Every structure is written in C-alpha cells, then in structure tokens.
Amino acid sequence: MHKKTAFFTTILLLCVSLSFANGYELWLKYRKIQNKTLLTSYRNSIQSIYHETGSETLEISKKELTRGLSALLDTAVPFVNSSSEAHTLVVGTIDHLDAEIQNQIEKSVLILKKDGFLITSHENNIIITAKSDLGVLYGTFYFLRQLQTQRSIEDIHQLEIPKTDIRILNHWDNLDRSVERGYAGASIWKWHRLPGYIDQRYIDYARANASIGINGTVLTNVNANALVLTPHYIEKVKALADVFRPYGIKVYLTARFSAPIEIGELSTADPLDPEVQQWWKDKADEIYKAIPDFGGFLVKANSEGQPGPQNYGRSHVDGANMLAETVAPHNGVVMWRAFVYSEHDATDRAKQAYSEFVPMDGKFKDNVLIQVKNGPIDFQPREPFHPMFGAMPKTPLMMEFQITQEYLGFSTHLVFLPKLYEEVLDADTYQHGKGSTVAKVIDGTLDDKKITGMAGVANIGSDINWTGHPFGQANWYGYGRLAWDPYLSSEKIAEEWLRLTYSNDEDFVTPMTDLMIKSREAVVNYMTPLGLHHLMDTGHHYGPGPWVGNLSRPEWNPTYYHKADAEGIGFDRTPTGSDATSQYASEVATMFNELETCPETYLLWFHHLSWDYKLKNGKTLWDNLGLKYQEGVDQVEGMQAAWQKMKPFITSNQFKEVNMLLKIQLKEAKWWRDASMLYFQTFSKREFPKEMEKPTKTLDYYQSLKFPYAPGIRPQWD
Ligand code: BDP
C-alpha cells in the first residue's frame, strides 16, 4: 500500500474504533463478521449490488449499503448495472424491478403497503423492494441488521409493514438548549447556528431514527415557547426539515395555545374567535410554505399551567379542532395530549383525564390524535394501563411512552424500558371482550382507526453517546422497534440491540439479555414496590422523597399517593375509595377490585391495606415491603456480578463506563430502600424484616439531602 494511503487508512480505522468505543455509532456499528462460515456465505450471496438511483432517499440507501457491507464483509462489493446477474443484491422500488421478478413476488406485493418492504430470495439473488423509496431504505437497514446480528440470509423471505402510521420522538427541548427531564447533555438543536450551519449530528440523528423506522420528530418542549412559531425560527426549523426529509422524518412543533397573544398581538387566544382562527390559519400556511411536508402540532393545553381553550370557557374539542382545521388542507395532524389534571379538581388525579376526554369520543376532527401517557398518573416505574385505552372507540389514541428516565433513575441507572412498554401494550382492556389489548388500540385494529401512532419522549442529548447511559440507547432503539411493531417481544429487542451494539457472542448475549429484562423489575422493587408510586423527591424527581407533603398542589405530594398512616398504606381506588377502577371494563375493574385477583404488583395502587395484611407468601405487607426493597438492591448486585463476567467480550472502556454506573445505581438503590423503609417505619412502628439489611443512616439524614442542581429540572414556567 502507498505510504500516504496506509497512513490515512490507519487514521480512519482509529477514528472508527474510537467511535465504536464512545458509543456515538449507536447500533449501527457494522463490525466485521467474525464467524468465518457466515462471512463466506454472506460474501457468496452478495457478490454485487444493483441499486435503483434517483431520489435522495435511494442515494442514502445505496450509501448505507456500501458503508455497511464493506465493513461487515470486509470487502468492497461492486455496483452493477443489471439486476439479472447472479448473486446480486437487487434493491429498488417494485415498479423499477424486472417484470419477471415482479410476477414472482406478486402475492407479497399485493399486501405491501405504507412504507413496508419485502426482502426475498429470487433465484440466486436477494431482492429488497418496497412501494416507496423510504420503504427501500427501511429494507436496507433491516437487511444490514440481519447481517449484523448474524442471521442466515439463505432463503430469506421477510415482509415488514409498519403497524402504526406516526412513529415519533417528542423532544422536551427548550430554545435555550436546556432539556426538560433530559439527562444526556444539552439539546442537540443548535438554534443560534441554524439555518446556516448544519451539524453532522442532525444527519446522524436522522439516519439512526430511519434505521429503526421512526418517521417524525417534535423538536420542542410540550411546555411550549411561542417563539418557535416566529419567522426567525421557522427558517431554522425548515433547515432541519430539509436534512430529515430524505430519511423519511417529518418535523412537528409544539403549539403554545396563547401564541396569538404572545407573538400575534391579539388580545385573546379563544379558539372560537374568528381573528384567532385566522391567525392560526395564516401561521399554518406560513409554516407549510417553508416546509411543505410539515407534520403538524403537538399541544399540551390546560395542563400544569399551560394555556388552553378552557381559559376561555371552551373545551379540548374546540381547541383541537380549531388547530386541526388549519393543518388539514396540508395533510397535517394535531396531536392533542390527554395529560390533564387540575388542582381545583378534588377527585383522584388518576381519574381526571378519562373523566374529561371520554365524553368527547367521536367529537374530534379526523386529523386529531389524542396522545395518552401509558398510565393514568405519570410515567412511573410501574402503572396499570391508562383506562382511556379501551374507552374511546371513535377517536385515534396515540401511545405516549417516556424514554428519558425521569422517574427511573435518570441516565445513571440501567433500566431496559421496552419491558415496561411491552407490559402496557400486552395489557388487556377487555373493550370488546378478551384479547382487546392496548397494542390493538394503538395499531388501530381494534376499532378500525384511520390514523395511528406512538410517541416517545426522547432521551437524546449532546453527550457523545447521545443518551448518557450506554444502555439508554437500547431504550431509544427499543421504542423505535415497538412503534413499528407493538407486538415485538422485549426479549427479542434486547437480544438484537446487544448483538448490534456489543457482541454476537452467545456467552455475552444470553446473560446480558437476562440482565436487561430483569432490570425493569429491579427498579420497581427498589423505588416503588407493590404498586406504590410517585414517591420521588419533589421538582427534580431525583431520589426518594416519600415524606414530601407540603406542596400547594395536593397531587404533587408523594404523601397523596402512598397515604401511609398508622393503619397501613396504599391508595384505595376501589368503589370504597376513589372508584378509579370503574373506569376500566368490568372484567378489569373486578380483577383490580378483588384482593384475591388484584396482581400484587398493583396492590397498593388500588388498595389501602393494613401493615399486617398477609400477602400470598403468608408474610405481612410490612415485611413484604422490606423484602421487595431488599430484592431490588440484590438485583442490582446481581447485575453488577453479571457485568464483571462480560469483560472478555467488550472493550475496556465499554466495561468501565457501565461498571461505574452500576456502582452508582447500587448506591442509589440502597438509598431508596433505606430512606423509604425508615420513613414508612414511622407509621408502621414495626421492626424491619430480618432478611433486610439495616440502614446505616437516619431518616433525618435522608430528609436533609437537597439537590438544587439535579439535571433536567424544568425551567421556570411563565
Ligand atoms: C411530567 C414531567 C414534566 C412534564 C410533564 C408532561 O415532570 O416535566 O412537563 O410530565 O408530560 O412527568 O407534560
């Protein structure tokens, strides 16, 4: 090799291996296939590539294949001009394929829709095809994933159709680049440099999202700032939209309901006021002029101090429909959030969204989706599914999951969230009898919904590895995979991600899949076992604060949720209490109401029970509480021990960073156990169960801890 070339190759390899080590490459690492037999078989099957050209999207697909295959197969695969050569990977839209191939795959093609794709063997070739260019790109990423995870591609036949329409990230990013509930650094949107400067991250972000089928992004915080709707920002948003477009990612913005007053100089934002309606119409037209495929608006209205139609005596229907009309001519949508509860409403917070929205079923315009959090309170380590799923057959309901770990240990704790998502999606609403799962509500099959979607509150920031904790990437990845197919198992997702990210070695993949799957139960155990919830310290939500009870809004106090007293603990949501269970179908309500059938995982969510109440294992509630907290700590110790054995399979940096984080996680798990149990002991007046390690510090000590600079805290609302 020429000296200079050799030098540059070394530098390139160094850069590549550095980015492997720091996590920037995410799950798109494309390491050389180590298994010799597979490598030979892959090389034999893919001796050349025939790729349709034309659009930018197709060019991206072509580039990705070059990048992926040359690295995975460690050889350059040439492009050819004919699709009829043997052992060729043929990539293109259906219309572009030879008539003979089209005839062969006709049956599959008939059901191919949306941006789905088909990967199939045809004679000695492999075909990646779709109806749209974007489908082709999705197929390319999927195919590369097959190789990365070392699956056989002989006789491959894979038909993939996304099960939801809108697969979107919600960034809670502010214009000053702070990120509400963000734990991975500043916002990746560098507003002051836009539109002139296109950061490489924007492209890499789009590529990563496209690789898992995410097709939309809301750039701004739900606690919205109207300024993003001014011309100064619209041109910046346009610049981002232009970058994302070829990757199939549409841009959306949060619409602050009072924007007509704040930036439009109107005296009202009443949705029934003709001037207000005209203002929004003009605003939508202005945005669409710059961004013809703008996705639409996400709105948090009349919730936690945000303005909304109720400020003018109007309803959510009035507000949502008014905005929906402005984007409808441009094929845009409005995603209207159901996360509402009021300090003026004395009923159980868990009931309020349902009470407000369910009577409005069928009243929203066709292009409105109601975005509902997975549970009725707020992204807790465990919640029962939100009763609105299963109660609004005439309204498109979008799922909202939180990927950023606000209530689950920030970016410090290893918690695999797809396990939580799966639990919710698999839950049975019984809306039309047994088998009416939440997944069927979300993919629209239960009531034949015309438009469907899933939103994930992003955990992305400007940290070099994007998500702070390296395993936070698995939550972004897993969210994307589930938005595409809400029926995927979390285990499959974990395994896939581990193979893509770290290693294909079975001695790594098997124990680590197990670790990831169990990590979710661990955090439930050491934070909020047996159905407890919202015990996090106030404001920042970092660490335990079950004693907080002095906030002006009752439902912001942890004491509101656990209701511990001398008798016992838990929130009675049965008919003898708040009766929140009546919002579920009768089969589900009965299951939760009856102590014999209520899963112990939800016990204190639905019941207030005496400290001496006996659980299924014959031990008292008090003892079980201590045992669960202890189990959580033990599980983290188990995670640590498992990780020690992973050293041989990964780089020393990869090992070290997770090792350090697991140490912090263990320390914090113990903190949760000790602080919570000491506090609850002031009511139970009982000894800790003997299996529980005794706290080394006092309750006063834990109560004295203050964290004014914990990350992600929301800026002052105005
Ligand atoms: C809560 C967060 C808050 C968000 C709110 C929301 O603490 O920062 O603004 O959810 O979803 O969990 O609107």
mmCIF file with all atom_site columns, C-alpha atoms in Angstrom, residues 89 200 205 255 273 300 325 504 549 666 673 686 697:
data_model
loop_
_atom_site.group_PDB
_atom_site.id
_atom_site.type_symbol
_atom_site.label_atom_id
_atom_site.label_alt_id
_atom_site.label_comp_id
_atom_site.label_asym_id
_atom_site.label_entity_id
_atom_site.label_seq_id
_atom_site.pdbx_PDB_ins_code
_atom_site.Cartn_x
_atom_site.Cartn_y
_atom_site.Cartn_z
_atom_site.occupancy
_atom_site.B_iso_or_equiv
_atom_site.pdbx_formal_charge
_atom_site.auth_seq_id
_atom_site.auth_comp_id
_atom_site.auth_asym_id
_atom_site.auth_atom_id
_atom_site.pdbx_PDB_model_num
ATOM 1  C CA . LEU A 1 89  ? -28.399 -7.853  -4.136 1.00 0.00 ? 89  LEU A CA 1
ATOM 2  C CA . GLN A 1 200 ? -23.298 16.470  11.407 1.00 0.00 ? 200 GLN A CA 1
ATOM 3  C CA . TYR A 1 205 ? -29.761 11.553  14.182 1.00 0.00 ? 205 TYR A CA 1
ATOM 4  C CA . ALA A 1 255 ? -48.020 24.928  19.573 1.00 0.00 ? 255 ALA A CA 1
ATOM 5  C CA . ASP A 1 273 ? -62.768 33.863  17.905 1.00 0.00 ? 273 ASP A CA 1
ATOM 6  C CA . LYS A 1 300 ? -50.248 20.422  25.901 1.00 0.00 ? 300 LYS A CA 1
ATOM 7  C CA . GLU A 1 325 ? -58.617 22.809  10.536 1.00 0.00 ? 325 GLU A CA 1
ATOM 8  C CA . ASN A 1 504 ? -22.692 -11.564 18.951 1.00 0.00 ? 504 ASN A CA 1
ATOM 9  C CA . GLY A 1 549 ? -46.401 16.672  51.807 1.00 0.00 ? 549 GLY A CA 1
ATOM 10 C CA . LEU A 1 666 ? -26.385 0.193   43.669 1.00 0.00 ? 666 LEU A CA 1
ATOM 11 C CA . ARG A 1 673 ? -34.546 1.230   50.304 1.00 0.00 ? 673 ARG A CA 1
ATOM 12 C CA . ARG A 1 686 ? -42.625 -2.414  63.248 1.00 0.00 ? 686 ARG A CA 1
ATOM 13 C CA . LYS A 1 697 ? -28.043 6.321   58.330 1.00 0.00 ? 697 LYS A CA 1
#
